[in-house]
Each structure stands twice: as C-alpha cells, then as structure tokens.
PDB file of C-alpha atoms in Angstrom:
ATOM      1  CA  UNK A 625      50.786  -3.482 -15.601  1.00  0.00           C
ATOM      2  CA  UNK A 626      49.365  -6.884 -15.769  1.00  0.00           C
ATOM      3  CA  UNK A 627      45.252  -6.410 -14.564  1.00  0.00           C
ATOM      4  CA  UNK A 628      45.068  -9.333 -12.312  1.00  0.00           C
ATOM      5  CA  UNK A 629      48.217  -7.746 -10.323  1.00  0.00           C
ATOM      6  CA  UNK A 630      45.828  -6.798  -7.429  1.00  0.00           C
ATOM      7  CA  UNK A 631      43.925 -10.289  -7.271  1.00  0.00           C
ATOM      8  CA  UNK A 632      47.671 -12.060  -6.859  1.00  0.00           C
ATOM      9  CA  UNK A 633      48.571  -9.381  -4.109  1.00  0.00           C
ATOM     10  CA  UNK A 634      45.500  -9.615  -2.270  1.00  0.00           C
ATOM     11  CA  UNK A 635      45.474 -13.531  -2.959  1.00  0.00           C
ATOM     12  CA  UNK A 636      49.266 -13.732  -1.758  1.00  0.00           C
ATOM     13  CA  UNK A 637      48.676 -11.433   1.609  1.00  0.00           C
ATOM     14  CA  UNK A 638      45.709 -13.592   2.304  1.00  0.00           C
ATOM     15  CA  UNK A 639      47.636 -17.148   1.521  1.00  0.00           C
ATOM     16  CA  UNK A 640      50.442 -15.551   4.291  1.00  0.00           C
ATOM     17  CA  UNK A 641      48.480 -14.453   6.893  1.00  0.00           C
ATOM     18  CA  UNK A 642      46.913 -18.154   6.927  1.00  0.00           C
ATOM     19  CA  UNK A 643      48.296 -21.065   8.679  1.00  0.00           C
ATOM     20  CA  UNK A 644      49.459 -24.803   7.817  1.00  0.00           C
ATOM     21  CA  UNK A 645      45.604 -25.924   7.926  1.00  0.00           C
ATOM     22  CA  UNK A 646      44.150 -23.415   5.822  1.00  0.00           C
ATOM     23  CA  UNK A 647      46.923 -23.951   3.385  1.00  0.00           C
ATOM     24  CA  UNK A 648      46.184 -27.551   3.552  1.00  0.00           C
ATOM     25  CA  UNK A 649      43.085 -27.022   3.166  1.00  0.00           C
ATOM     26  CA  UNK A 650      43.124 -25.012   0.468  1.00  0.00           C
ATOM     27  CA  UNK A 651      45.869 -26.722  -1.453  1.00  0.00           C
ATOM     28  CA  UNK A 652      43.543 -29.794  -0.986  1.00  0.00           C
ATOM     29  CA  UNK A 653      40.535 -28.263  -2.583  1.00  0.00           C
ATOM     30  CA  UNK A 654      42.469 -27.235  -5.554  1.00  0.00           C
ATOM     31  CA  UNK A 655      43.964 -30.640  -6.133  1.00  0.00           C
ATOM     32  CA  UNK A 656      39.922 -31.655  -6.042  1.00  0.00           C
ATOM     33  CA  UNK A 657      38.542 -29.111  -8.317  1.00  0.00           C
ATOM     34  CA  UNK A 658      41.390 -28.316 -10.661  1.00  0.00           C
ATOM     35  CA  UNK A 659      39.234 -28.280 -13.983  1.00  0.00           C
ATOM     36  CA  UNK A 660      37.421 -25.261 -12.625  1.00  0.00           C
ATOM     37  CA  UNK A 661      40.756 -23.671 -12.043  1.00  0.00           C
ATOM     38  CA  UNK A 662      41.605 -24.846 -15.327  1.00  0.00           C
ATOM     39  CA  UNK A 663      38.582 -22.779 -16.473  1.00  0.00           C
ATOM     40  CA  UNK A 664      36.439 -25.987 -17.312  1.00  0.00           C
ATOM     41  CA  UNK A 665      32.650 -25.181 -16.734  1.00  0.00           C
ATOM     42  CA  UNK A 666      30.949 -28.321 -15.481  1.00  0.00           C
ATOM     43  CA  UNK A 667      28.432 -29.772 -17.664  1.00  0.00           C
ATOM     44  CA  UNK A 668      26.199 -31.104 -15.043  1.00  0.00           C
ATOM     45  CA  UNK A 669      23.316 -29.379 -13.453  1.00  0.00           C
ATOM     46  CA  UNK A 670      22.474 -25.833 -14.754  1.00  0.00           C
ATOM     47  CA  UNK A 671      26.046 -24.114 -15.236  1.00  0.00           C
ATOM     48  CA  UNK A 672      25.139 -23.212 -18.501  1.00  0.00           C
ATOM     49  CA  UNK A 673      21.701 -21.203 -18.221  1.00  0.00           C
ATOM     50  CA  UNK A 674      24.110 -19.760 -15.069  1.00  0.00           C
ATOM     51  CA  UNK A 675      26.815 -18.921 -17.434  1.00  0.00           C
ATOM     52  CA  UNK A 676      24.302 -17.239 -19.805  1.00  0.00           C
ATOM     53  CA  UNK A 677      23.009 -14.854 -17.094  1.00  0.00           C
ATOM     54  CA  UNK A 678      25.789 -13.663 -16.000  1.00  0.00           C
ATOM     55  CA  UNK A 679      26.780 -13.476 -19.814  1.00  0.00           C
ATOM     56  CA  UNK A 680      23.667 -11.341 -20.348  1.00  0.00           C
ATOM     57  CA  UNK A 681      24.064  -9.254 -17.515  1.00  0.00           C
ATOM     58  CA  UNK A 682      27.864  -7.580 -18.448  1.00  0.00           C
ATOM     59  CA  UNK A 683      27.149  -8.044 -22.011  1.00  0.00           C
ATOM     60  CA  UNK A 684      23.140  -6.969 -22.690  1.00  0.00           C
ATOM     61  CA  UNK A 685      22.022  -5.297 -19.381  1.00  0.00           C
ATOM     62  CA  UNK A 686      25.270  -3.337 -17.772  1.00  0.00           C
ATOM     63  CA  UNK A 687      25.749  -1.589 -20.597  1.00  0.00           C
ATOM     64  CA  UNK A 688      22.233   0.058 -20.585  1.00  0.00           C
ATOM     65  CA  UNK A 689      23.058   1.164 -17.302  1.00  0.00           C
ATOM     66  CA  UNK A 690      20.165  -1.630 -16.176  1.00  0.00           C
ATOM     67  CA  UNK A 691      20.361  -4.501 -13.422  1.00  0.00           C
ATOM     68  CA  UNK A 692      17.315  -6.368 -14.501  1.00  0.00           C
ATOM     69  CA  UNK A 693      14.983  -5.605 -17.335  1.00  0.00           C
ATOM     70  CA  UNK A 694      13.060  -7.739 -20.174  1.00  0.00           C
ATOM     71  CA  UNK A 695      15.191 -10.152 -22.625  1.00  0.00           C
ATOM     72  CA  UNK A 696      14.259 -11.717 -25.913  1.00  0.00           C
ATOM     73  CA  UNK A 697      17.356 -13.546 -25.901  1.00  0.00           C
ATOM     74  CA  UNK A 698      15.617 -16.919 -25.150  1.00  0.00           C
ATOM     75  CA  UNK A 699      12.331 -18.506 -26.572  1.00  0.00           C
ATOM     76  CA  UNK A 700       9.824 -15.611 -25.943  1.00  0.00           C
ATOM     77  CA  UNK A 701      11.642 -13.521 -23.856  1.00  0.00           C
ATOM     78  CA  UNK A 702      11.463 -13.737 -19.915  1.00  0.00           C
ATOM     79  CA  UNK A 703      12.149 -11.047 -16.924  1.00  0.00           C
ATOM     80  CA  UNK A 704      16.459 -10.813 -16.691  1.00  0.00           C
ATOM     81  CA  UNK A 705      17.470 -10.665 -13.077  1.00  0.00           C
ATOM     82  CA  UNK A 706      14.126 -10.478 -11.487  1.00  0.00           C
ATOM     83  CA  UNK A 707      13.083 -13.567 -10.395  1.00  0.00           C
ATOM     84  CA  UNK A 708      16.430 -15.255  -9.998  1.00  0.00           C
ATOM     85  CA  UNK A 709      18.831 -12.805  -7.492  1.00  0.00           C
ATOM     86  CA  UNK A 710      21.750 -11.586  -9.766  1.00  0.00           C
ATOM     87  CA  UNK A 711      24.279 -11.599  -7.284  1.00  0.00           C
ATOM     88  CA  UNK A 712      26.063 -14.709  -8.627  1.00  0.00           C
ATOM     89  CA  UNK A 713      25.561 -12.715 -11.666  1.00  0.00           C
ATOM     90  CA  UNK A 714      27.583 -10.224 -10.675  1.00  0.00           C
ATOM     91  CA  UNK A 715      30.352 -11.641  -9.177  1.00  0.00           C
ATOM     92  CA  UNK A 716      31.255 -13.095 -12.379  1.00  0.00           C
ATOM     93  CA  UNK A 717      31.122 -10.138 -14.426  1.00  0.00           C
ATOM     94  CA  UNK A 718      32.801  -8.562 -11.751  1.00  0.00           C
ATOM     95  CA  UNK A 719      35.857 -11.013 -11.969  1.00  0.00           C
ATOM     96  CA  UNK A 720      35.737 -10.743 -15.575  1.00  0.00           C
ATOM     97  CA  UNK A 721      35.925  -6.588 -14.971  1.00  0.00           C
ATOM     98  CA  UNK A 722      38.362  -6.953 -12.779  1.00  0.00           C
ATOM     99  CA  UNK A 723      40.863  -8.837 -15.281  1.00  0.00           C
ATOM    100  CA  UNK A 724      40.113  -5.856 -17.737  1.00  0.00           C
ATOM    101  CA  UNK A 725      38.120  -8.154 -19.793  1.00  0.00           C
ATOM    102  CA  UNK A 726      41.296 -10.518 -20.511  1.00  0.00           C
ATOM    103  CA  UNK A 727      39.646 -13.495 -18.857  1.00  0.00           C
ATOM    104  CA  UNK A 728      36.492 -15.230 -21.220  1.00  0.00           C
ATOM    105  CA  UNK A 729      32.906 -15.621 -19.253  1.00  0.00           C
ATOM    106  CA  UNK A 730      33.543 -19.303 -18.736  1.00  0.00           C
ATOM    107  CA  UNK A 731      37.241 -18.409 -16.978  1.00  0.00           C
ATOM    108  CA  UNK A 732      35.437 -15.901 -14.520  1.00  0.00           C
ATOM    109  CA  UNK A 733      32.309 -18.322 -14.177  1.00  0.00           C
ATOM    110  CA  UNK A 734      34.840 -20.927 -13.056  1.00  0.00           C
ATOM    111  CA  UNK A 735      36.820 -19.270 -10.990  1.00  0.00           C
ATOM    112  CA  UNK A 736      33.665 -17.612  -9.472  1.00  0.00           C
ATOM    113  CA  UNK A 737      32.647 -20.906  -8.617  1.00  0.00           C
ATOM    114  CA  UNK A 738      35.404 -22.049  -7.276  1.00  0.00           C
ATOM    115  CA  UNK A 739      35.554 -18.965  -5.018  1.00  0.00           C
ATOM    116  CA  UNK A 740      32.107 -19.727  -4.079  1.00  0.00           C
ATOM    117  CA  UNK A 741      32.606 -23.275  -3.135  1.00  0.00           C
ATOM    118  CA  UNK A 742      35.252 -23.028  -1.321  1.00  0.00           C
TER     119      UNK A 742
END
C-alpha cells in the first residue's frame, strides 16, 4: 500500500466537500507557489536554519525519546526546541512520518509550508 494513500483520501474528501471558490482558490494558490509543491525550499529569509530544526528534531532529538534538549550541532551548541516553539518542527517531521520516511526533509518542509500558508 502506497503510505501517502491516507493524505490523497483525506485530501480528495476535503477537495469534494468544497465548492467552486475554494477550488478556485486553491487551484490559484498552487499555480502561485508551485516550486514549494515541487519541493523547492525558498532561499530567502531563514528556511534553512527552519529546515535544520525540524531536521534535528526527527533525526537527533525524537529518537532519544526528547522534545527539546542541548545540541552541539552548531557553533557551541545552543538549547534545541526551547526558545523557539517546535511546533513547526513537528509538523514537518510529522509529514515526513506520515509518508513512511519516503519523502526527503526539504519535500515535507515544503509541503509543510505550503500547508501553512495557505
């Protein structure tokens, strides 16, 4: 079975319960932002020090069975997931979880994104 079966089913009950505007609407907002469905991270602004931490979290901190916690990953180390909230965080590992690990971190972080934005 295909692991994003249940994100097309839920995505295809939700795209026919919605009318012609939302359809437009959301037809039109792909057409706008179709590198991040393309899986294109944007290179302005912070989207990489984003991508990172939600990198670190599914990759260094999950695993330990921790949310936040001390990292020496960058310069001299700094507090993971304590200062910034790690929900965004989590969303993207969770879209990477829920494709079974099939998707890379910059697929889920742009499709997170474009979840988010819309």
């Amino acid at each position: 079975m295909n692991a994003l079966a249940p994100a097309r089913k839920l995505a295809r009950r939700l795209w026919d319960t919605g009318g012609f505007a939302t359809r437009l609407v959301v037809v039109g907002y792909a057409v706008l932002h179709r590198e991040l469905l393309a899986g294109q991270v944007p290179a302005s602004g912070d989207h990489m020090a984003q991508l990172y931490k939600a990198w670190h979290l599914g990759e260094r901190l999950l695993p330990d069975g921790r949310l936040t916690g001390w990292s020496h990953m960058v310069g001299a180390g700094y507090p993971a997931g304590v200062y910034y909230p790690f929900l965004g965080d989590a969303l993207i590992t969770g879209i990477r979880g829920i494709s079974g690990g099939l998707l890379s971190w910059e697929r889920a972080y742009s499709l997170g994104l474009f979840a988010c934005m819309s």
